[in-house]
CSV table of C-alpha atoms and ligand atoms in Angstrom, one decimal:
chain,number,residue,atom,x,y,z
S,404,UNK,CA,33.9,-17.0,-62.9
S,405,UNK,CA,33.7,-19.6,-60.5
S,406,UNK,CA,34.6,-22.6,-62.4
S,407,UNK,CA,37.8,-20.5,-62.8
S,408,UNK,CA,38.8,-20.3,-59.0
S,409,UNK,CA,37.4,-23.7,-58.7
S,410,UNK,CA,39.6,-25.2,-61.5
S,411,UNK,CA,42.7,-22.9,-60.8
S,412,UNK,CA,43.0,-24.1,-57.0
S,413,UNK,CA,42.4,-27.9,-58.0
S,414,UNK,CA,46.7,-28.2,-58.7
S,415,UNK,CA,47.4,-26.6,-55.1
S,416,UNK,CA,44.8,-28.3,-53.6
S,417,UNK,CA,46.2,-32.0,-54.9
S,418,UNK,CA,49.2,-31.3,-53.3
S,419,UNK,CA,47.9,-29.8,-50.3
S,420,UNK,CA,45.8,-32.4,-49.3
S,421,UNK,CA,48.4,-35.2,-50.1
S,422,UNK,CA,49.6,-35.2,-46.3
S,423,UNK,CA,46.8,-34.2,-44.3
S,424,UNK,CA,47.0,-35.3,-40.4
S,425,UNK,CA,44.0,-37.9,-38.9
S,426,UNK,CA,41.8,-36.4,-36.7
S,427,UNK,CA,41.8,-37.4,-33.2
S,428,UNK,CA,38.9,-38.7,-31.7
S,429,UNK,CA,36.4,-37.0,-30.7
S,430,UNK,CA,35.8,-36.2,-27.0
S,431,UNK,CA,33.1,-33.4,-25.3
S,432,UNK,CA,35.1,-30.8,-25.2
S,433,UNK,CA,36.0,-29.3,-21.3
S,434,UNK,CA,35.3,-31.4,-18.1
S,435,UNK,CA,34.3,-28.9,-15.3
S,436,UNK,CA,32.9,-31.8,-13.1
S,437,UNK,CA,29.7,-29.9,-13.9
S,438,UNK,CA,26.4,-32.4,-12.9
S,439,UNK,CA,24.1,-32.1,-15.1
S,440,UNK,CA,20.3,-32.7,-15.1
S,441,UNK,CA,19.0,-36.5,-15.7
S,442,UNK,CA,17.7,-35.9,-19.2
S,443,UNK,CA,20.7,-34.0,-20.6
S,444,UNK,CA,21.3,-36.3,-23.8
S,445,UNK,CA,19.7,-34.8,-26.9
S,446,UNK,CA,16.6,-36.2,-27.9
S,447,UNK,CA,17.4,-36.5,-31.2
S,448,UNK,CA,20.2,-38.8,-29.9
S,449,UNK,CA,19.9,-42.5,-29.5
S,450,UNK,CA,21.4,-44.9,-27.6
S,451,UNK,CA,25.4,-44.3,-26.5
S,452,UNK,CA,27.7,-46.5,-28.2
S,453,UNK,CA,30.7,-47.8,-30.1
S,454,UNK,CA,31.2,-45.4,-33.3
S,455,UNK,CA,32.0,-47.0,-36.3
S,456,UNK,CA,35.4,-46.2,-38.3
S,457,UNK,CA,35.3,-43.2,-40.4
S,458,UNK,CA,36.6,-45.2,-43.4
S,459,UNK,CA,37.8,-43.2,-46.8
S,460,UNK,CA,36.1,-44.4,-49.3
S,461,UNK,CA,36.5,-42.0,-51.8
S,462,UNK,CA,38.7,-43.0,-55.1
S,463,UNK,CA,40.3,-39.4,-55.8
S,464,UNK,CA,40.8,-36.6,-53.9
S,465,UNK,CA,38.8,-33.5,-54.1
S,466,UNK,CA,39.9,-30.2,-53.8
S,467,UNK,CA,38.6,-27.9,-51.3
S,468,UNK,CA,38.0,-24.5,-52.8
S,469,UNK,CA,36.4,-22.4,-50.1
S,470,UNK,CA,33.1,-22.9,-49.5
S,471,UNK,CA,32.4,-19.4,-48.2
S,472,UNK,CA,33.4,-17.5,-51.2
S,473,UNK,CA,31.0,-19.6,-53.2
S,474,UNK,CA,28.3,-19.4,-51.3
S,475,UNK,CA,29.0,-15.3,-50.7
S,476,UNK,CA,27.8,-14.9,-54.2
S,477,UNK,CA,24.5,-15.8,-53.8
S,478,UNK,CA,24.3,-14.3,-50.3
S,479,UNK,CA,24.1,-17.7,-48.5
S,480,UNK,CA,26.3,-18.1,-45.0
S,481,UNK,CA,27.9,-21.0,-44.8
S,482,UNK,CA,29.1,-22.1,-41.5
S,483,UNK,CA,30.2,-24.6,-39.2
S,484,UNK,CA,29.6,-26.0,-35.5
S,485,UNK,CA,33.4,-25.4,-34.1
S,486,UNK,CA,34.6,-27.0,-31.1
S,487,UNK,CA,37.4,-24.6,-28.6
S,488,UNK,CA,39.5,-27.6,-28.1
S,489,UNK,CA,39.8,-29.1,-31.7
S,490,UNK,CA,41.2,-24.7,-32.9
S,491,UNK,CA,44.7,-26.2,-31.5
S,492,UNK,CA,45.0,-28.5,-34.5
S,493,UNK,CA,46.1,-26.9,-37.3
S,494,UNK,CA,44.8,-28.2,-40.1
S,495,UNK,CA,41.2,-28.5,-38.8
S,496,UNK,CA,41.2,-24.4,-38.0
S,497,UNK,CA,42.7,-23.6,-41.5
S,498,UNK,CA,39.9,-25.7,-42.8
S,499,UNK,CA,37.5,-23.4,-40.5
S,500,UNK,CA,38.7,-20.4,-41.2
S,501,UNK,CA,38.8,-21.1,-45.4
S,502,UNK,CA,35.4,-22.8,-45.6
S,503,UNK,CA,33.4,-21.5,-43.6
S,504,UNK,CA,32.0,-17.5,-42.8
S,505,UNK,CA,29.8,-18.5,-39.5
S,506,UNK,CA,30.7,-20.2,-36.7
S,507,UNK,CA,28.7,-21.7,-33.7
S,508,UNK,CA,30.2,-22.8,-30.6
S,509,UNK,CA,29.2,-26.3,-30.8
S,510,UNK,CA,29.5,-26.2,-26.9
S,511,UNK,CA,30.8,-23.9,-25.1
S,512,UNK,CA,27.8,-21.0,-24.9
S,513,UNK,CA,25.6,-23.8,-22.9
S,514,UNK,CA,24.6,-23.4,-20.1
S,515,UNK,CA,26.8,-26.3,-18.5
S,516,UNK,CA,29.3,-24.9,-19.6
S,517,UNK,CA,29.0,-20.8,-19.7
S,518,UNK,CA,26.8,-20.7,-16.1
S,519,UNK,CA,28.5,-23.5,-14.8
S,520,UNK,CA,27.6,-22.3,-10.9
S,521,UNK,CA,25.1,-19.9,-9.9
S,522,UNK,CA,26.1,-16.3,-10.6
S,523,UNK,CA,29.3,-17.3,-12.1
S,524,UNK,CA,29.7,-17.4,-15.8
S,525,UNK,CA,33.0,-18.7,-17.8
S,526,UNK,CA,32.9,-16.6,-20.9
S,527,UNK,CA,36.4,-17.6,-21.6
S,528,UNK,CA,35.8,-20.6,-24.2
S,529,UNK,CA,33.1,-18.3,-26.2
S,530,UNK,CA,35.5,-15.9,-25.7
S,531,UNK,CA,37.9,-17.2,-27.2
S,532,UNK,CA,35.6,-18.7,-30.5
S,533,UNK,CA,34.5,-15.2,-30.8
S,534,UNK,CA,37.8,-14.0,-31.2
S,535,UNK,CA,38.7,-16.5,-33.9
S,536,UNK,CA,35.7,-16.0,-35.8
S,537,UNK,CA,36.4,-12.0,-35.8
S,538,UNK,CA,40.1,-12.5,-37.1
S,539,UNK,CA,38.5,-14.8,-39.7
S,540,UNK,CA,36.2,-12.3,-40.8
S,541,UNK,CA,33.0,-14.7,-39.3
S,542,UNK,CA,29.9,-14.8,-38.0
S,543,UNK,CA,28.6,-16.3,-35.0
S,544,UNK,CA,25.9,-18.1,-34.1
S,545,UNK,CA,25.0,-17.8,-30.6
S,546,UNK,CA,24.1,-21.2,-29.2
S,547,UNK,CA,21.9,-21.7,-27.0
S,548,UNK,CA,20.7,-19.4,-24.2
S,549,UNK,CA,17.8,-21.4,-23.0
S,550,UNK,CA,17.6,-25.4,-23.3
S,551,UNK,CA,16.7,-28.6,-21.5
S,552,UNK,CA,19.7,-30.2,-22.1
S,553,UNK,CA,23.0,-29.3,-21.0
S,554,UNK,CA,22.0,-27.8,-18.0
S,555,UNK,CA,23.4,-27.9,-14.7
S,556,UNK,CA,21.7,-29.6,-12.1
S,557,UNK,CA,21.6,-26.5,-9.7
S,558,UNK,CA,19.3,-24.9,-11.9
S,559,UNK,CA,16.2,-27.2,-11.2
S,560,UNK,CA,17.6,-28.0,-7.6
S,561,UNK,CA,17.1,-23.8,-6.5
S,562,UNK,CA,14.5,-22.5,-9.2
S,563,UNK,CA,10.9,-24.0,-7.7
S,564,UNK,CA,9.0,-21.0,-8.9
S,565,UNK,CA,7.5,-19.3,-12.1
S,566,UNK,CA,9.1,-15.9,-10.6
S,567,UNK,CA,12.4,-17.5,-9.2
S,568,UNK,CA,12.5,-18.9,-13.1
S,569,UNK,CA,12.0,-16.2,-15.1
S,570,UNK,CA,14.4,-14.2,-13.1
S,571,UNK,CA,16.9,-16.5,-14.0
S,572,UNK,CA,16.3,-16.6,-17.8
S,573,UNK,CA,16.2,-12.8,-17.5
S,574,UNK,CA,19.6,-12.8,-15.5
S,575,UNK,CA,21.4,-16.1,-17.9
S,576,UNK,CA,20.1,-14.1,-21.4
S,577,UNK,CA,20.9,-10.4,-20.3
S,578,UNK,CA,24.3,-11.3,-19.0
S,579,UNK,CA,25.3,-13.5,-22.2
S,580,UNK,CA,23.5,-11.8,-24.7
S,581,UNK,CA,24.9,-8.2,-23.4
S,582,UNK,CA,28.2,-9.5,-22.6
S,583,UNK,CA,28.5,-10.9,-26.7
S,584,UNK,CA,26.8,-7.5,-27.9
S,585,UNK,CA,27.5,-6.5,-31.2
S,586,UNK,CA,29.4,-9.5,-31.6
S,587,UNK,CA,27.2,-12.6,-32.2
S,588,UNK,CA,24.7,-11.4,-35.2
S,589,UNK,CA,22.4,-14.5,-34.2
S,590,UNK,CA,21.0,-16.4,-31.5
S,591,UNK,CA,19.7,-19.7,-30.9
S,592,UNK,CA,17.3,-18.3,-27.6
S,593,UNK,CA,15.7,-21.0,-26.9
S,594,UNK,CA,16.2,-24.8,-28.4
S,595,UNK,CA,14.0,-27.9,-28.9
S,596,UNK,CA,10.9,-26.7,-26.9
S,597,UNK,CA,8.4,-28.9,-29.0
S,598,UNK,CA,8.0,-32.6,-28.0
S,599,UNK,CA,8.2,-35.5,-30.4
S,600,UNK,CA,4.4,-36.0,-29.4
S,601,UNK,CA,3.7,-32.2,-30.9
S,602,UNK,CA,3.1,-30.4,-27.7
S,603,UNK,CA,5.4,-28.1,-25.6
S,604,UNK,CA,8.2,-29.7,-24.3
S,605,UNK,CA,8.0,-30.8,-20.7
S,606,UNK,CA,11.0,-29.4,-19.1
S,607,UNK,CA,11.5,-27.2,-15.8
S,608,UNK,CA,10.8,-23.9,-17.9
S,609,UNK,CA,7.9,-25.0,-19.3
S,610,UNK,CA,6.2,-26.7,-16.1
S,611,UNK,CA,6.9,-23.6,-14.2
S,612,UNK,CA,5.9,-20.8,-16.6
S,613,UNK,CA,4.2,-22.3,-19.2
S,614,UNK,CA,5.2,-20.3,-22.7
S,615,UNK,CA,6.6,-17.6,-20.1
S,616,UNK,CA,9.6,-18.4,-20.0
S,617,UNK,CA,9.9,-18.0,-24.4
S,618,UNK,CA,8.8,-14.3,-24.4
S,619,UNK,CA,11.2,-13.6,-21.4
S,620,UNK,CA,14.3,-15.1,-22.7
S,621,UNK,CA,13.3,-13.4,-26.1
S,622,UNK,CA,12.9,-10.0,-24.6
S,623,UNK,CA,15.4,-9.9,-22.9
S,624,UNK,CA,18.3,-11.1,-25.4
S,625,UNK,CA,16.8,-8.0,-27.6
S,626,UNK,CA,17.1,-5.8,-24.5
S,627,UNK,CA,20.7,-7.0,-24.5
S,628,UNK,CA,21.4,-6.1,-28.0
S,629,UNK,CA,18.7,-5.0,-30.7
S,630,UNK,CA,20.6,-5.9,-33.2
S,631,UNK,CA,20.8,-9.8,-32.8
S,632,UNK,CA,18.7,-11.5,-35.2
S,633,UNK,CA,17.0,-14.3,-32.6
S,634,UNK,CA,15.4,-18.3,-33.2
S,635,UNK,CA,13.7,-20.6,-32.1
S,636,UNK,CA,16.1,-23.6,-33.1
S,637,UNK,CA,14.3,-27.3,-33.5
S,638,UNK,CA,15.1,-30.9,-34.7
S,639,UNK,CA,12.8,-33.0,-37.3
S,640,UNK,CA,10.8,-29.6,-38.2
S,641,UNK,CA,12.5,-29.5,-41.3
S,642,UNK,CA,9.5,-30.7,-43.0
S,643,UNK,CA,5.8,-30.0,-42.9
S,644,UNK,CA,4.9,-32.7,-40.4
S,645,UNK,CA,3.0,-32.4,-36.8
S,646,UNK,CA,5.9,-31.5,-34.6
S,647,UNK,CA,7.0,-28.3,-37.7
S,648,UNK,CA,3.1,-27.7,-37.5
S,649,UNK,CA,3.0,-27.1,-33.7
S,650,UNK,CA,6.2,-24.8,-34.1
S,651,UNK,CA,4.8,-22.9,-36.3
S,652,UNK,CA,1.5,-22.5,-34.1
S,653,UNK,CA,4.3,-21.5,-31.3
S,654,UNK,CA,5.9,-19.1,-33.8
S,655,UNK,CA,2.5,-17.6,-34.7
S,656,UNK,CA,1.7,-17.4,-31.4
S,657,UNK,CA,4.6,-15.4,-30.2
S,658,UNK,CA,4.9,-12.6,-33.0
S,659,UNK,CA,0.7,-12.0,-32.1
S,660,UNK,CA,2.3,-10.7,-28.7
S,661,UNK,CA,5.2,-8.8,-30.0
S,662,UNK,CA,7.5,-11.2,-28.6
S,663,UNK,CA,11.0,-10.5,-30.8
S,664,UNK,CA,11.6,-13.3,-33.0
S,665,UNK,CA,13.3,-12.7,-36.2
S,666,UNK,CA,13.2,-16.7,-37.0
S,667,UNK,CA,13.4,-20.4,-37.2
S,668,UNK,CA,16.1,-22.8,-36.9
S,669,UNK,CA,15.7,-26.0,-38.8
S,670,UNK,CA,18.5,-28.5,-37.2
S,671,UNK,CA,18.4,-31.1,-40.3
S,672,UNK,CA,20.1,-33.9,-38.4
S,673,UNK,CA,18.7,-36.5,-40.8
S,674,UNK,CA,19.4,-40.1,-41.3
S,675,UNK,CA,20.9,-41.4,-44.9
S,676,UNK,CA,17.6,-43.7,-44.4
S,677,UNK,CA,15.1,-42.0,-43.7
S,678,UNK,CA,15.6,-38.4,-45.8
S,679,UNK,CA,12.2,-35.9,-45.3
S,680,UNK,CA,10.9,-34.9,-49.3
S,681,UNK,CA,12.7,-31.4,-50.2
S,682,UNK,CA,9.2,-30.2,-51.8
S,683,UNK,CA,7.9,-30.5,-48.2
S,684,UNK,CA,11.1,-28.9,-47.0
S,685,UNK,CA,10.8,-26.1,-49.7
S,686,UNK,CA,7.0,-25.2,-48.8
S,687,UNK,CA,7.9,-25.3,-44.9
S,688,UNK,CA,10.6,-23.1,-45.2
S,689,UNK,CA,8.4,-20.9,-47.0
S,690,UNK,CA,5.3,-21.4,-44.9
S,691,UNK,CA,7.3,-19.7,-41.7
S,692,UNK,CA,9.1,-17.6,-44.3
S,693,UNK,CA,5.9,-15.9,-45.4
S,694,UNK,CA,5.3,-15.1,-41.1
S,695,UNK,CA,8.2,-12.3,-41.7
S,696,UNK,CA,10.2,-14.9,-40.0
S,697,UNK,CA,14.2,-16.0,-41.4
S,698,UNK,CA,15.0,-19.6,-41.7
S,699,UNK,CA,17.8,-21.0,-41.3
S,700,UNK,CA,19.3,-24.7,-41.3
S,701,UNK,CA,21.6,-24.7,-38.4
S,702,UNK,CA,23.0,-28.3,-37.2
S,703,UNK,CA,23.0,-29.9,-41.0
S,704,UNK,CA,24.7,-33.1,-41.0
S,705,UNK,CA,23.2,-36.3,-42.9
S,706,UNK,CA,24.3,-39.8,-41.6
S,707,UNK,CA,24.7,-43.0,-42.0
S,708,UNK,CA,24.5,-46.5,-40.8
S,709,UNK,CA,27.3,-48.5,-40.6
S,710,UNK,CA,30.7,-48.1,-42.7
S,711,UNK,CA,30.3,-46.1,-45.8
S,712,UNK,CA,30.2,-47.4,-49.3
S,713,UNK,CA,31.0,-45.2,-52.5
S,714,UNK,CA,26.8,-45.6,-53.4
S,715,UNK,CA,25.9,-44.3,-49.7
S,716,UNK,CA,28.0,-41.6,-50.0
S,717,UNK,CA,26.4,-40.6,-53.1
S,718,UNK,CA,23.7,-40.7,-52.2
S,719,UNK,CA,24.5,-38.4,-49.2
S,720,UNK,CA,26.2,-36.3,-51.4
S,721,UNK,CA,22.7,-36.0,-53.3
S,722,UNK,CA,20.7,-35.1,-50.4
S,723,UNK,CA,23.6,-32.5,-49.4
S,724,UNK,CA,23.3,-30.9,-52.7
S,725,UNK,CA,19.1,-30.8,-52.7
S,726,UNK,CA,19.1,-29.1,-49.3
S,727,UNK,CA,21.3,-26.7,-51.0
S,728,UNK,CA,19.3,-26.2,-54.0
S,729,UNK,CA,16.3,-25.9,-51.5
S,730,UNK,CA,18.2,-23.1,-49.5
S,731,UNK,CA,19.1,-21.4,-52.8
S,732,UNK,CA,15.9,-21.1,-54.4
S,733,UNK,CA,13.7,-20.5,-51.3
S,734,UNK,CA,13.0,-16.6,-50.3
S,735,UNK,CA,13.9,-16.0,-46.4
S,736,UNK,CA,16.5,-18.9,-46.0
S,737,UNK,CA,19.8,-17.7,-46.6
S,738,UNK,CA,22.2,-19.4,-44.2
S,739,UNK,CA,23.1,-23.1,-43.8
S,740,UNK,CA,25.5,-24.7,-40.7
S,741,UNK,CA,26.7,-27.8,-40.6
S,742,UNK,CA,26.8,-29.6,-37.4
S,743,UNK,CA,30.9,-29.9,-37.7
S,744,UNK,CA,33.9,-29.8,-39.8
S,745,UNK,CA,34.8,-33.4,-40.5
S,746,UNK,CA,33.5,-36.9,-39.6
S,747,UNK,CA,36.2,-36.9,-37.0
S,748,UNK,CA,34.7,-33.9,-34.7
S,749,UNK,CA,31.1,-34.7,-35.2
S,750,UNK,CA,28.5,-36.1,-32.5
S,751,UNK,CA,27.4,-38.9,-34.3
S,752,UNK,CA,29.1,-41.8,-33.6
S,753,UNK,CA,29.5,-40.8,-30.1
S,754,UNK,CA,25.7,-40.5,-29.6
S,755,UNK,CA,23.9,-42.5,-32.3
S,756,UNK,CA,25.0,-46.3,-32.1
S,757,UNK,CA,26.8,-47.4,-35.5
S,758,UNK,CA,26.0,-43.9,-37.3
S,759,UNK,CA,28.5,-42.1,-38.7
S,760,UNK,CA,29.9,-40.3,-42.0
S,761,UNK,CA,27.8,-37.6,-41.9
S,762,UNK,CA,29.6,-34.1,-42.8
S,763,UNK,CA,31.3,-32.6,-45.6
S,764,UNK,CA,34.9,-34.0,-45.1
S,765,UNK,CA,35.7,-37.5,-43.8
S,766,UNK,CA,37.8,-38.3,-40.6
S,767,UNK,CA,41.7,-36.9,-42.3
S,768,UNK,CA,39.9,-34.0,-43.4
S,769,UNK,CA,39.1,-34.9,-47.1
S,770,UNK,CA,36.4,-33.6,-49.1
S,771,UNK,CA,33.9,-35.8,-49.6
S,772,UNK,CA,31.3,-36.5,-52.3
S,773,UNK,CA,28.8,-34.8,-50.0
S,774,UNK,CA,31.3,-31.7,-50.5
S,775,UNK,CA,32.2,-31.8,-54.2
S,776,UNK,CA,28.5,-32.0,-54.4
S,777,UNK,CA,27.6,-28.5,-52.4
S,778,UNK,CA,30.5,-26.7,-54.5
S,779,UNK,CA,28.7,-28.1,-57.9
S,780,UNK,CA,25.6,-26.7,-56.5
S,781,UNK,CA,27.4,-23.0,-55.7
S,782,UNK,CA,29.3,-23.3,-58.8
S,783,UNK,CA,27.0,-24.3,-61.8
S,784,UNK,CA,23.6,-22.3,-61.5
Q,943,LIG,C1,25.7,-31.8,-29.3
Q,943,LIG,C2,27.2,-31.6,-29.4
Q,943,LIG,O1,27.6,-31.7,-30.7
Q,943,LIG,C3,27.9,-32.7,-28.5
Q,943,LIG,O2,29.3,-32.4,-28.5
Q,943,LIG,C4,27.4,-32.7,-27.1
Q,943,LIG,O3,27.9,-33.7,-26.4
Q,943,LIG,C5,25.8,-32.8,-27.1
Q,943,LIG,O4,25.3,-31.8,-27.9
Q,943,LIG,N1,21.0,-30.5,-31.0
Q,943,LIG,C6,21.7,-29.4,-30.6
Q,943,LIG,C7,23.1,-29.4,-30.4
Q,943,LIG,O5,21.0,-28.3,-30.6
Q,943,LIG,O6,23.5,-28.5,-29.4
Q,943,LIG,C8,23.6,-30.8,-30.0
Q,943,LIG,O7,25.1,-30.7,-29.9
Q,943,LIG,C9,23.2,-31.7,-31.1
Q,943,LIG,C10,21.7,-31.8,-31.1
């Protein structure tokens, strides 16, 4: 059944994809002159830098086929980080709309940039994602309502208080979270709280409030709408390892005192070199799984040092396709993002020096190995 859609498409595809436009460069999406706070580069990035070419290195083309339907029959979501700005090109929101059935602002619902100024809220770029994503017959992926980075500097220069902060979360959550009700099945409440060193993250919500501020932003985003399905979303927790141990202690923690969380979000922004073991994947996701908690892999992407060669890429395309096994044949994990749509719109390069090539289609919008990969996984169990 689907080797027949997969095979019928494969003549339309080849000429489809004969004159496909380059991606422009990447940029962050909207300037608002917004300052932000000192530490506001993700942790998980490196040091800023040149980004390497996106080079094709793949001999023959591969068709795209729709990874959404394929994935729909086993019940898996598969979705994409989508940036506002990069919908005007044409061929990059065809390719959204046809592969992919979730979508997560990859930007625009942060707080930067959707609470830009205190008491004043731009909805219109999340807006306008939310929009597309209903005409597409989407999901969204709320992301993220409470986070270190990204935030505006007036936040830590007028909160000084446990009570002053809570009352923000409360007021940031309820007014997103009710404004998108009904409309955004998940949310992302609260992202990267654990340190590298395995404790809680030491950031303005945590110093004031301890754990606080987690059970507020929680309880109020189900206030807001009681039918979001809300995470905890982490980086390099993929795996069993210290820092996935400590979240899971968190997670434990939380659900003793009723605090609403429906699950975890493992980021899997991995590097080519330095992949975690899927069997540790497989019991983690089970582990937090067998708390009565979803898991999700929300910010996939898998890349690689320096300009890639046809080996590295398979390679990649390997590690794509074990996740997806993983995904597949692991109770409670049914939805998988990746962190963009092609190697041109994707945060790599810009924030991890000499990285690159690390999503499904290169920088002109052609499958990859990495993709032909995840279809053969959909396709031939
Ligand atoms: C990244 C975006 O992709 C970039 O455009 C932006 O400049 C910085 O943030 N973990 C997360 C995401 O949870 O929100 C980050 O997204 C990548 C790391």
């Amino acid at each position: 059944m689907v080797h027949a859609s997969f095979t019928s498409i494969l003549a339309f595809f080849l000429f489809f994809s004969s004159g496909c436009a380059t991606a422009p460069k990447v940029e962050d999406p909207y300037s608002f002159g917004v300052e932000l706070m000192a530490d506001s580069s993700p942790e998980s990035a490196q040091n800023e830098g040149s980004s390497p070419a996106t080079a094709h290195t793949a001999a023959q083309e591969i068709p795209l086929v729709g990874l959404r339907g394929l994935a729909a029959a086993y019940h898996l979501d598969f979705g994409a980080a989508v940036a506002f700005k990069a919908l005007s090109i044409s061929k990059y929101a065809q390719i959204v709309s046809s592969e992919f059935s979730t979508l997560t602002p990859e930007n625009e619902m942060k707080w930067q940039y959707i609470h830009p100024v205190a008491g004043s809220y731009e909805l219109f770029f999340g807006d306008q994602l939310v929009q597309f994503a209903q005409s597409h017959q989407m999901k969204v992926r709320g992301h993220t309502l409470v986070w270190h980075n990204q935030l505006p500097r007036w936040v830590s220069e007028s909160v000084t208080t446990e009570d002053a902060l809570l009352k923000l979360v409360t007021e940031h959550v309820s007014t997103i979270v009710g404004h998108y009700r009904g409309k955004i099945a998940k949310w992302d409440v609260a992202n990267e709280v654990i340190d590298d060193a395995q404790g809680m993250r030491d950031t303005l919500f945590y110093r004031l409030s301890g754990t606080e501020f987690l059970s507020t932003a929680f309880r109020a985003a189900h206030e807001a709408d009681a039918d979001a399905l809300l995470y905890l979303n982490d980086y390099s927790v993929e795996a069993i390892n210290p820092k996935s141990n400590r979240l899971y202690e968190l997670c434990k923690a939380l659900l003793a005192q009723g605090v609403p969380l429906h699950g975890v979000g493992l980021q899997a922004h991995w590097d080519l070199d330095d992949l975690p073991s899927m069997s540790s994947v497989r019991k983690n996701i089970e582990r937090f799984a067998a708390l009565g908690l979803k898991v999700d892999i929300t910010e996939l992407d898998i890349r690689m040092k320096g300009a890639p060669t046809p080996e590295r890429l398979r390679v990649q395309a390997e590690a794509y396709a074990a996740l997806v096994r993983v995904v597949l044949d692991t109770e409670g994990s049914d939805s998988i993002t990746v962190w963009g749509v092609d190697d041109g719109h994707s945060w790599v390069p810009q924030w991890m020096s000499s990285y690159g090539s690390a999503l499904l289609l290169d920088g002109k919008y052609r499958a990859k190995q990495a993709y032909a990969a995840v279809v053969g996984e959909l396709s031939n169990r």
